[in-house]
Short mmCIF file of C-alpha atoms and ligand atoms in Angstrom, two decimals:
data_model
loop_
_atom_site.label_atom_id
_atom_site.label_comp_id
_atom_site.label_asym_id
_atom_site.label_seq_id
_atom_site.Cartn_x
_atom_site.Cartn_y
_atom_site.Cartn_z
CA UNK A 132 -4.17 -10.16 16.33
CA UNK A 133 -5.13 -6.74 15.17
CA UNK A 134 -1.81 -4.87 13.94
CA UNK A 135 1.08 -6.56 12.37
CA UNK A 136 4.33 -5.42 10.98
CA UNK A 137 5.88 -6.58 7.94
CA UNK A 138 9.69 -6.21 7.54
CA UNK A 139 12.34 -7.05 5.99
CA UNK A 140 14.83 -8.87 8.57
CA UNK A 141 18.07 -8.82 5.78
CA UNK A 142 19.18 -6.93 2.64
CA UNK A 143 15.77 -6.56 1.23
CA UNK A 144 13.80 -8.99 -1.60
CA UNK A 145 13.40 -11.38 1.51
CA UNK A 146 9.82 -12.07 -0.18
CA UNK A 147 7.99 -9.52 1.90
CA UNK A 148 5.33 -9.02 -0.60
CA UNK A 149 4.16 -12.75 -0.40
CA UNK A 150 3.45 -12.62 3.24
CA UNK A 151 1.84 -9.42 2.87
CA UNK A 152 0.04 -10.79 0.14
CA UNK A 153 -1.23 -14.15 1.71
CA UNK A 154 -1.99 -11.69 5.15
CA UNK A 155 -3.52 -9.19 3.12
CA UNK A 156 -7.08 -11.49 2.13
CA UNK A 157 -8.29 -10.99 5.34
CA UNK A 158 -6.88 -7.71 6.27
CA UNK A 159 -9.12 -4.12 6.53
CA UNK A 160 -6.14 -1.91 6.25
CA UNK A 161 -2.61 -2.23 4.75
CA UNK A 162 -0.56 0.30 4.68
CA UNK A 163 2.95 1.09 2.81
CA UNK A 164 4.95 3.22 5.65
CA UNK A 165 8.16 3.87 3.94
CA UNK A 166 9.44 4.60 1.03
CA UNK A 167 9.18 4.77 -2.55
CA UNK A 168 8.85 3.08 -6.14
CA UNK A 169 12.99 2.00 -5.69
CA UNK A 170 12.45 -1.15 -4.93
CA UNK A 171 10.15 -3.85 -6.07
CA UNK A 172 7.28 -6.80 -4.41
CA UNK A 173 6.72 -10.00 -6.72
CA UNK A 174 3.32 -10.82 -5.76
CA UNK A 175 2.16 -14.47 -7.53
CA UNK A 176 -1.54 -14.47 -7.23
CA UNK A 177 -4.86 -16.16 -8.59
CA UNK A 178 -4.73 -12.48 -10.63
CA UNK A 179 -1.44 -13.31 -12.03
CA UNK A 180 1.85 -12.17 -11.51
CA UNK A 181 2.84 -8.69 -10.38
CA UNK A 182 6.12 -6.38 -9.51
CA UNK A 183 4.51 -3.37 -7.07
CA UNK A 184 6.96 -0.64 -5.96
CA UNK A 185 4.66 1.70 -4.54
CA UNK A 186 0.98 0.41 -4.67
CA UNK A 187 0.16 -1.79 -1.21
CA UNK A 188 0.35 -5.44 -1.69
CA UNK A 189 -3.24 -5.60 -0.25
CA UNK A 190 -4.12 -4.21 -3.32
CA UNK A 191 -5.54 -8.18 -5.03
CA UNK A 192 -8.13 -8.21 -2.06
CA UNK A 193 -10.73 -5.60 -3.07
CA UNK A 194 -12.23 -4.93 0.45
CA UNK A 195 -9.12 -3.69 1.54
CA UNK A 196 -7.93 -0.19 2.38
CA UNK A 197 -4.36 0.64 0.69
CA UNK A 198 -2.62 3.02 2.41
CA UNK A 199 0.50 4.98 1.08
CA UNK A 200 1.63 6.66 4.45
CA UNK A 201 2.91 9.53 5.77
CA UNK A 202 6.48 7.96 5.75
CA UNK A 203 6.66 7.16 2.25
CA UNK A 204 7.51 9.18 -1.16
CA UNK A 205 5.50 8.91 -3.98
CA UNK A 206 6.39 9.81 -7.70
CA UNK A 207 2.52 9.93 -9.07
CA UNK A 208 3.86 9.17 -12.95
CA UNK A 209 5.58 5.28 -11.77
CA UNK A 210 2.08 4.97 -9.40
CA UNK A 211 -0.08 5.40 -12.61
CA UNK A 212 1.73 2.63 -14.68
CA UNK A 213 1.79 0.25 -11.68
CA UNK A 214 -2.39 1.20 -11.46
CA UNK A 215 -2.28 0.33 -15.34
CA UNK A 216 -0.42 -2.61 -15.21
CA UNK A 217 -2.60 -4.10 -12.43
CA UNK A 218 -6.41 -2.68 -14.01
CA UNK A 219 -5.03 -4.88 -17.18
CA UNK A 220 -5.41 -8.05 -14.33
CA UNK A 221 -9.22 -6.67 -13.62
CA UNK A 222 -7.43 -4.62 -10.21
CA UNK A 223 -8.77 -1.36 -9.67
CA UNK A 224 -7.49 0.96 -7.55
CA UNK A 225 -10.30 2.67 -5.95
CA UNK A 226 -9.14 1.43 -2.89
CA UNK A 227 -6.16 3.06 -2.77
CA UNK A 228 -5.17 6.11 -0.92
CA UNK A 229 -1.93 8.55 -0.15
CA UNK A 230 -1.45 10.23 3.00
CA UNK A 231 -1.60 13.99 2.43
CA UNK A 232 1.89 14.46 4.46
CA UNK A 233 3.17 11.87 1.82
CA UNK A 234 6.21 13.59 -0.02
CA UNK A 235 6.11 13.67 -3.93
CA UNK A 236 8.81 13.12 -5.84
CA UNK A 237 9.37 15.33 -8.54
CA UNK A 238 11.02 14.66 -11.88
CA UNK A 239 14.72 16.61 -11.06
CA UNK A 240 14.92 14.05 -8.07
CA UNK A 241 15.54 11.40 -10.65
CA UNK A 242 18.02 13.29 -12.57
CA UNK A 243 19.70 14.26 -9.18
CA UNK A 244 19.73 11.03 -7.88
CA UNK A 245 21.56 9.57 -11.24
CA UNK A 246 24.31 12.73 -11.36
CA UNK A 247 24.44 12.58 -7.56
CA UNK A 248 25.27 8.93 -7.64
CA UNK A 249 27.63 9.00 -10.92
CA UNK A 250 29.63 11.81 -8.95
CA UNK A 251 30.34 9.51 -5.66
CA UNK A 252 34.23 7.80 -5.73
CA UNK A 253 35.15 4.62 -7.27
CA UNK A 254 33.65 2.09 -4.62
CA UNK A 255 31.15 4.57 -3.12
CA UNK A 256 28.18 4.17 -4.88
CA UNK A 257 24.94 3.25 -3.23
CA UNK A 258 23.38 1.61 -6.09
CA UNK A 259 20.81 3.23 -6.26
CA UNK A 260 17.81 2.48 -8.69
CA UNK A 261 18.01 6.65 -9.84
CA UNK A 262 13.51 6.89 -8.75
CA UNK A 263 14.67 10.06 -7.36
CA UNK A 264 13.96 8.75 -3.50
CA UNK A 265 17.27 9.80 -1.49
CA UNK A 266 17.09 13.45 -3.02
CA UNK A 267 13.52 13.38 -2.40
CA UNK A 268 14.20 12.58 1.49
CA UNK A 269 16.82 15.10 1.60
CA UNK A 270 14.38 18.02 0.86
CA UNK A 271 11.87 16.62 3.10
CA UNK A 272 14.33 16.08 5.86
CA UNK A 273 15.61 19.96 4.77
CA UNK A 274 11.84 21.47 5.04
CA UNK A 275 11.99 22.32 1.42
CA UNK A 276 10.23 19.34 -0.39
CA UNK A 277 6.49 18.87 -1.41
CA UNK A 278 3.85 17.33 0.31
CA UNK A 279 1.27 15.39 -1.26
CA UNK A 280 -1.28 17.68 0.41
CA UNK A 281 0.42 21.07 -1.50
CA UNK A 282 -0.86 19.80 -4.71
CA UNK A 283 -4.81 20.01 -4.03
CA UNK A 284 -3.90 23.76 -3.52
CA UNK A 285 -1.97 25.86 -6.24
CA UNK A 286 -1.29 28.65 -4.74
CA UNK A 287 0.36 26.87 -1.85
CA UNK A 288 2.33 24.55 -4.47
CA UNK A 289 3.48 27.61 -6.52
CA UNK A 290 4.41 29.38 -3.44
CA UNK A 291 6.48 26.20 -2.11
CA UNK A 292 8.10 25.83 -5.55
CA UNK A 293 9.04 29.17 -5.62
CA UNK A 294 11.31 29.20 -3.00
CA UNK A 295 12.40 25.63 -3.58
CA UNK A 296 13.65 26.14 -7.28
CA UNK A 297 16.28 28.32 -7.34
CA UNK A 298 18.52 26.36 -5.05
CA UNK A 299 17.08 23.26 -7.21
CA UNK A 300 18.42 24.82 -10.08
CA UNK A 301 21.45 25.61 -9.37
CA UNK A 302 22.03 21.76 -8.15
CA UNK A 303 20.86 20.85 -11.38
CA UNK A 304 23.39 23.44 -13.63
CA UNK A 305 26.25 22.19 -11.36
CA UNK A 306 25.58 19.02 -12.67
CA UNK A 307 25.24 20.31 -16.18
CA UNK A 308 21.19 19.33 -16.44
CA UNK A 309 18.45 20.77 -17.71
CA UNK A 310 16.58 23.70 -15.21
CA UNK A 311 13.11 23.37 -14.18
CA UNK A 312 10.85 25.67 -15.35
CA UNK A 313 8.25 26.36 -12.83
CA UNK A 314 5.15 26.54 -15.39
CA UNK A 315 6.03 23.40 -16.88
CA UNK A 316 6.15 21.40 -13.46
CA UNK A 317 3.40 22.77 -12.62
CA UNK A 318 1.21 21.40 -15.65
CA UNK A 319 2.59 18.41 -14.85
CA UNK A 320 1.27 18.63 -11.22
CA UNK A 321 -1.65 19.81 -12.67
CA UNK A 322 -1.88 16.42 -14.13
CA UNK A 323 -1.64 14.32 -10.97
CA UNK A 324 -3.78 16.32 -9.20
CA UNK A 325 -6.53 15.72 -11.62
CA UNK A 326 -6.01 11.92 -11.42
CA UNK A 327 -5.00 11.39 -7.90
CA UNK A 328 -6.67 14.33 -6.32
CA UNK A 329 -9.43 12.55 -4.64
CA UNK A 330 -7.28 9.87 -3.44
CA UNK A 331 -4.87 12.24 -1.10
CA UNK A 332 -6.35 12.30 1.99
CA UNK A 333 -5.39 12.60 6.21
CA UNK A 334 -5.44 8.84 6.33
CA UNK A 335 -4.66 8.99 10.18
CA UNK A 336 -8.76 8.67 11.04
CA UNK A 337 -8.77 5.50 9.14
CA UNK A 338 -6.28 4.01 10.89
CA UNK A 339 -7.16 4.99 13.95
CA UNK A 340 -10.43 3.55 13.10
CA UNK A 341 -9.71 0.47 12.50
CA UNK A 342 -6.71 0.07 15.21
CA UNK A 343 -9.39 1.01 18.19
CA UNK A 344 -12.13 -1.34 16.22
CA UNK A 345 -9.85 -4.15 16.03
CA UNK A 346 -9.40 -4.68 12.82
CA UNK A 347 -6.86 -6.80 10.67
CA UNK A 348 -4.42 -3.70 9.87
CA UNK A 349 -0.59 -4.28 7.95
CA UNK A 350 1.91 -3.01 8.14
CA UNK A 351 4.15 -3.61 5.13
CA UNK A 352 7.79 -2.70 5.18
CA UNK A 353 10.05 -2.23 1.92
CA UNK A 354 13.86 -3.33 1.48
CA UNK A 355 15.26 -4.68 5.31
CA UNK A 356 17.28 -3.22 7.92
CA UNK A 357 20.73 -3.69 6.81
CA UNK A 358 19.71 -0.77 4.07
CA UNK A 359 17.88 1.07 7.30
CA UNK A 360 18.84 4.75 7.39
CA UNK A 361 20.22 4.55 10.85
CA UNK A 362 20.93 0.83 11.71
CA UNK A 363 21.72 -0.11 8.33
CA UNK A 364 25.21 -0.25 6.15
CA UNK A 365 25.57 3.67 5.64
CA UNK A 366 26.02 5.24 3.52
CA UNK A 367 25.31 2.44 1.40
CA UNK A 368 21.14 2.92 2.76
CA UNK A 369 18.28 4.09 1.49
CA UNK A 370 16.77 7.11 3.39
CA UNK A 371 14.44 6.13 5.28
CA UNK A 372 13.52 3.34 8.41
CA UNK A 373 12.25 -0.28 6.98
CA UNK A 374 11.98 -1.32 10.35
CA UNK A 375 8.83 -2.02 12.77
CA UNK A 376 9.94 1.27 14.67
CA UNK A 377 9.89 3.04 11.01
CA UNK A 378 6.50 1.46 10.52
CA UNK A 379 4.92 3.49 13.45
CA UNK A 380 6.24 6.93 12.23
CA UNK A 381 5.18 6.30 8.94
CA UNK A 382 1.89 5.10 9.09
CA UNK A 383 0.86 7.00 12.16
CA UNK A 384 0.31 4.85 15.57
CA UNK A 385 2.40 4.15 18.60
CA UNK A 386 4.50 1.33 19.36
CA UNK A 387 1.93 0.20 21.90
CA UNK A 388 -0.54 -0.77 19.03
CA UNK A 389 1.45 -3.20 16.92
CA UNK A 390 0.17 -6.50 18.24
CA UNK A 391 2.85 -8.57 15.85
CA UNK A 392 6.22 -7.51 14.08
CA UNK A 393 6.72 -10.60 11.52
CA UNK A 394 10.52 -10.35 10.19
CA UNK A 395 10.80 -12.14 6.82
CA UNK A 396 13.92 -13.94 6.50
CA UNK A 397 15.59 -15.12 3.45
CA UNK A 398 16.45 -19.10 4.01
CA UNK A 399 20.05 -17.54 2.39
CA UNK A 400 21.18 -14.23 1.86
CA UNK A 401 21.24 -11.63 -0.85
CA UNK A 402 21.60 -8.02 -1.47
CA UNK A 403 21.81 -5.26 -4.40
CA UNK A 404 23.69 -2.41 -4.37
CA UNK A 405 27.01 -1.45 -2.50
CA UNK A 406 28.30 -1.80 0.64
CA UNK A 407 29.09 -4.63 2.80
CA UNK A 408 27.92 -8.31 2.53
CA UNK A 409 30.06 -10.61 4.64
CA UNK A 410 28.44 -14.08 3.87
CA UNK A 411 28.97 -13.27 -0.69
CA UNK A 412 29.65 -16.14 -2.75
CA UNK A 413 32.15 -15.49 -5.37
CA UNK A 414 31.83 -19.47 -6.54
CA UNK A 415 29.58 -21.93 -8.15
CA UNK A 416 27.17 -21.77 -4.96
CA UNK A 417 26.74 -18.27 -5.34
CA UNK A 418 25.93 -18.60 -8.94
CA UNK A 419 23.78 -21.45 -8.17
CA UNK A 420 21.81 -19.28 -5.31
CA UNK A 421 21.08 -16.55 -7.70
CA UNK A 422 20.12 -19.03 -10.89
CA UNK A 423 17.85 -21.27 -8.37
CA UNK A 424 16.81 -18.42 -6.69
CA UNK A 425 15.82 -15.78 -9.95
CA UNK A 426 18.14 -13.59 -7.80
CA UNK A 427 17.68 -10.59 -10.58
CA UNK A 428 15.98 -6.83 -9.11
CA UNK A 429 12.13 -6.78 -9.47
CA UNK A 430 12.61 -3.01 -10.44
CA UNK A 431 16.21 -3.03 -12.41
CA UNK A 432 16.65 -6.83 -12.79
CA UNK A 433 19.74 -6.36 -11.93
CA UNK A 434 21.66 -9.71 -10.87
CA UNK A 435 21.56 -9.58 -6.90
CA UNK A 436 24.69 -10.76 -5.07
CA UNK A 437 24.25 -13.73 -3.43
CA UNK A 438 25.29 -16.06 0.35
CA UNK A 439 24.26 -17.90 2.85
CA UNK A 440 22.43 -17.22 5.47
CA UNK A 441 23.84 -14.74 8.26
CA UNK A 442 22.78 -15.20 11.45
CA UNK A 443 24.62 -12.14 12.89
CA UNK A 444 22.82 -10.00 11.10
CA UNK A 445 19.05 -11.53 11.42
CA UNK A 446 20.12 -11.66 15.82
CA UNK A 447 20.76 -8.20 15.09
CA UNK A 448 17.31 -7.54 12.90
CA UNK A 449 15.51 -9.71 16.12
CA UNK A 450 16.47 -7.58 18.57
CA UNK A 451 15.96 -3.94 16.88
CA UNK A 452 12.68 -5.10 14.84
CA UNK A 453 11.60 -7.25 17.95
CA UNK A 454 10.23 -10.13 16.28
CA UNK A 455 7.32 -11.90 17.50
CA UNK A 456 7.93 -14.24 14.36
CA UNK A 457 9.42 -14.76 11.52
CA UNK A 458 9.00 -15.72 7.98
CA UNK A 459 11.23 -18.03 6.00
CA UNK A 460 11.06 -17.50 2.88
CA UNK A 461 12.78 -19.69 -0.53
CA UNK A 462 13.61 -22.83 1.73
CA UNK A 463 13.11 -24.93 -1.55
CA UNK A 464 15.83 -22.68 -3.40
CA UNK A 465 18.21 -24.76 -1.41
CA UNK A 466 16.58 -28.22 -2.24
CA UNK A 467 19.25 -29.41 -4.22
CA UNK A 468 22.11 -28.23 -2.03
CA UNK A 469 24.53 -31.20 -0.57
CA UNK A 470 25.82 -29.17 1.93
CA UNK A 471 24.57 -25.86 3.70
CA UNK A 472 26.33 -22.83 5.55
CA UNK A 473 24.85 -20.96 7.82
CA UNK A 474 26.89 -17.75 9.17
CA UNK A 475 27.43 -17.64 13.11
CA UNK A 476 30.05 -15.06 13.94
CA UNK A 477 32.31 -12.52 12.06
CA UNK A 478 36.46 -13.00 12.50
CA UNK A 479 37.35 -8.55 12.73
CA UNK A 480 40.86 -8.54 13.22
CA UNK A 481 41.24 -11.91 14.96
CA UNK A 482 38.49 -11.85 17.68
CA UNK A 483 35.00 -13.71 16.89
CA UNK A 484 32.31 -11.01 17.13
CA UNK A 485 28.73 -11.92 16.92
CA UNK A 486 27.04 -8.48 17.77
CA UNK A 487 26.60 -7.07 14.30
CA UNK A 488 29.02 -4.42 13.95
CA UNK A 489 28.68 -1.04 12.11
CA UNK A 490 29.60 -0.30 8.50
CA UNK A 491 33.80 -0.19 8.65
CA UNK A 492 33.21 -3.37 10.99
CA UNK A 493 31.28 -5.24 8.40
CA UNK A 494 34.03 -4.30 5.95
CA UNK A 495 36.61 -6.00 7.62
CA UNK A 496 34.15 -9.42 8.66
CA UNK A 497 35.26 -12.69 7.56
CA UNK A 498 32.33 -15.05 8.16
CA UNK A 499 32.77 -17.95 10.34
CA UNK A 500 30.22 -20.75 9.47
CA UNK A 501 28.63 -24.04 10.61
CA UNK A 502 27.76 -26.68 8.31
CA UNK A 503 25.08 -28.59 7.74
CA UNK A 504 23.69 -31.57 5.48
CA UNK A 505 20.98 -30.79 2.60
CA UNK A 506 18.08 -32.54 2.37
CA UNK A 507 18.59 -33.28 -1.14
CA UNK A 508 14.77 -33.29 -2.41
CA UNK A 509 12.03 -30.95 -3.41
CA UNK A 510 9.97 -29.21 -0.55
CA UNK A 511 8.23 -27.45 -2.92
CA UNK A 512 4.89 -29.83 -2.31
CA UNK A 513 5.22 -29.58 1.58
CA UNK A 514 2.55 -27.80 2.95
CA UNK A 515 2.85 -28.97 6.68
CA UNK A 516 5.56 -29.05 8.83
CA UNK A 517 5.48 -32.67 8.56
CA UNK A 518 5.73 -32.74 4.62
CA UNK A 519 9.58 -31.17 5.60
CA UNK A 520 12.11 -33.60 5.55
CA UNK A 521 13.95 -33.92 8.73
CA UNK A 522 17.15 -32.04 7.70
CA UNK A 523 15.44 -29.29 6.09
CA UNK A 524 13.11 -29.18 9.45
CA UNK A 525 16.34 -28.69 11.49
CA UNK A 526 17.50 -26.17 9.13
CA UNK A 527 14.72 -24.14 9.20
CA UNK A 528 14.67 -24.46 13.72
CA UNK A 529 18.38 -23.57 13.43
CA UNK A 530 17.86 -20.54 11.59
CA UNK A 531 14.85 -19.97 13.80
CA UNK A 532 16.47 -20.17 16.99
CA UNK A 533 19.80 -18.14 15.78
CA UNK A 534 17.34 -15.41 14.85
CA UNK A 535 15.85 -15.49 18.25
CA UNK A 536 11.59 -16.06 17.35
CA UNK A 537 9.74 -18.53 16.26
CA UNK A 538 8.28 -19.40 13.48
CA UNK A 539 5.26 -18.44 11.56
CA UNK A 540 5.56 -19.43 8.05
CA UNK A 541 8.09 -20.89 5.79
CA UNK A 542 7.59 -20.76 2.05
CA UNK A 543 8.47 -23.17 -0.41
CA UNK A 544 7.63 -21.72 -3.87
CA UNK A 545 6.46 -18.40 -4.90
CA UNK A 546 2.81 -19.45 -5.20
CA UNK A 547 0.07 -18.48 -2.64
CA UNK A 548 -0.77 -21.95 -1.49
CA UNK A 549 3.12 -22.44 -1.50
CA UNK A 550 3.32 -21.73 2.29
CA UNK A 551 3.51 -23.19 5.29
CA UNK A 552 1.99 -21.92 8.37
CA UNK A 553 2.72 -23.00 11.56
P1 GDP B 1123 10.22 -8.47 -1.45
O1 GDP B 1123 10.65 -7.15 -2.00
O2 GDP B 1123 10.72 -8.71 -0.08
O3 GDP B 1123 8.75 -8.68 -1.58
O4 GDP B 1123 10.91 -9.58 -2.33
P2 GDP B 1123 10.99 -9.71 -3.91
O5 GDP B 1123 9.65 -9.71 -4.49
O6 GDP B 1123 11.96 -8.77 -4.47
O7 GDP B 1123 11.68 -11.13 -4.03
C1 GDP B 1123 11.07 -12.26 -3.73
C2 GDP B 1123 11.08 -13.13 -4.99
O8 GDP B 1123 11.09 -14.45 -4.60
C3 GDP B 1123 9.85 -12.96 -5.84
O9 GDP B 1123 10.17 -13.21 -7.19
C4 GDP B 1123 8.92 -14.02 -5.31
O10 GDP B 1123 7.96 -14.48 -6.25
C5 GDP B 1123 9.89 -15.11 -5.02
N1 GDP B 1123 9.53 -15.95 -3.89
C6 GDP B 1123 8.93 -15.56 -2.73
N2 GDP B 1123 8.83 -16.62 -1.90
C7 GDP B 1123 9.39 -17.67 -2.55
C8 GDP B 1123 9.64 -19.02 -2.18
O11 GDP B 1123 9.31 -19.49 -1.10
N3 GDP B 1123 10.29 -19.79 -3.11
C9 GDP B 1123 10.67 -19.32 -4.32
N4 GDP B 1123 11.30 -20.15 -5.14
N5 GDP B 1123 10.46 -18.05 -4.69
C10 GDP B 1123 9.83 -17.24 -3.80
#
């Protein structure tokens, strides 16, 4: 194994960062691909316990190389209280580096995101956490936004602002906020250059590097596909791809290097934000899911909905992601469960559909579920597949096998050693 992928096979908060984590102490490279500070990893570590947005998981190992790729967006302010937060735990971040075609986000993207979203129809809103990423990827994707490379070189960055301002500024009057003034943002930037400066570089010859060496390189994904730009519940999406395809365009190698795409998979489901969410418990299961579970945002702590596993949509994840494995993760959240659903078709206007359907589909999807005994005692001291008790072993093969990979790991706590590998 050389190159693995890291994604998120649901909603997001599948407990990517734990795998990526646990991966990460023997890994050379690890690299963020997409993305910004919007959502968050709870890492649980010998170093303590940590919510990363933006900063690598593989930051707790210190020989490895973090990598925040050409994919992602990067708002340098949140990136310097993470770096604080983490150098309180003895972490440094000398390791750490930012592509240089990395796209920054700027302080108006937060304030657009926030009037953008507050503007949307009742029922329309994305959730989103306001970090400024969707109007970040809109000026990237309209050739107007700034790279993390334009700040090493003022002239450039002036230039770029420039002609990027005035239609800024107007966006920003419509919505009755404050204009930017170019001198000021540009102290600010002077700021970030002066702290981050030597840590944007063309991290392309590092990974290629260590792919063609052999090394242990990561991949690690943010939120999951159903919030993927394309394959995901638009609009209700974030803006960029958090899938294994995603993870070659944003950190810069082909499809024919990634040796292993691991999709993390929730042993139930949740999501935050709008949009569709067939399997959502609106009873005392789906309260108990979330209280069991700490189902709250690791960026807004903002109670996520909550219900049972789906098996349309991780088929769905399988086949676009292409597992080689999977990852289930919070198996002993459902310890004390009598009974367990598990999602195996959607009713859309009478006909039983099983291939995930597209946004309006999912809107009209009543879930259609099999049933199966709990197990009715704590897995969280299991740490081989034999510690499992039988019913949660046929749980875990069912979910397996609807997915369509096997098995790599299934957690059963949020500690390292919590985990069981297979
Ligand atoms: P990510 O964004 O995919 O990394 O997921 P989050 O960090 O948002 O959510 C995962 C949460 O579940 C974190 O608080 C983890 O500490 C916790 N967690 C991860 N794996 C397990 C597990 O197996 N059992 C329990 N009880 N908690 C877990």
């Amino acid at each position: 194994m050389s190159v693995t992928a890291i994604v998120g096979a649901q909603w997001g908060d599948e407990g990517k960062g734990r795998v990526v984590d646990y991966l990460a102490q023997k890994a050379e490279v690890v690299i963020r691909f997409q993305g910004g500070d919007n959502a968050g990893h709870t890492v649980i570590n010998d170093k303590g316990k940590f919510a990363l947005h933006i900063i690598p998981s593989g930051i707790f190992n210190s020989e490895t190389i973090c990598i925040v790729g050409a994919g992602t967006v990067v708002n340098f302010d949140t990136m310097e209280t993470e770096l604080k937060s983490i150098a309180q735990a003895g972490v440094d971040g000398k390791n750490l580096f930012i592509d240089r075609r990395a796209h920054l986000i700027l302080p108006f993207h937060c304030l657009l995101d926030g009037a953008e979203e507050a503007s949307k129809k009742s029922g329309w809103a994305v959730g989103t956490t306001k970090r400024g990423v969707g109007p970040c990827y809109s000026d990237k994707a309209a050739r107007v936004g700034i790279r993390a490379s334009d700040i090493l070189d003022t002239d450039r960055l002036r230039t770029r602002l420039e002609m990027m301002l005035p239609q800024k500024n107007r966006q920003l009057s419509y919505y009755g906020l404050p204009e930017v003034d170019i001198d000021e943002l540009m102290e600010h930037i002077a700021k970030w250059r002066e702290k981050f400066g030597n840590q944007i570089i063309d991290t392309m010859p590092i990974v290629k590097k260590a792919v063609i060496e052999k090394k242990e390189v990561l991949l690690e994904g943010q939120l999951g596909i159903m919030r993927d730009l394309d394959w995901g519940i638009y609009p209700y999406t974030t803006s960029s791809n958090p899938t294994a395809g995603g993870a070659c365009s944003g950190a810069g190698l082909s499809p024919r290097h990634i040796d292993e795409i691991i999709g993390v998979v929730k042993a139930y489901s949740t999501s935050v934000g709008g949009g569709p969410f067939p399997t959502e418990l609106f009873d005392a299961d789906g309260e108990k899911l979330r209280a069991v579970g700490g189902e709250f945002g690791a960026t807004t702590g903002r109670p996520r909905r909550c219900g049972w596993f789906d098996a349309v949509a991780a088929s769905f994840s399988c086949w676009v992601n292409g597992f080689t494995s999977i990852a289930v993760t919070k198996l002993d959240v459902l310890d004390t469960f009598e009974t367990i659903k598990i999602c195996t078709g959607y009713m859309i206007d009478g006909v039983l559909v099983t291939d995930l359907p597209d946004t309006a589909g999912q809107e009209k999807a009543e879930p259609v579920y099999e049933e199966v005994e709990g197990w009715m005692c704590s897995t969280t001291e299991a740490r081989t597949w034999e510690d499992l008790p039988a019913k949660a072993q046929s749980f875990v093969n069912r979910i397996a096998e609807l997915t369509g990979a096997p098995m790599k790991f299934i957690s059963v706590g949020p500690e390292r050693d919590q985990i069981i590998i297979l």
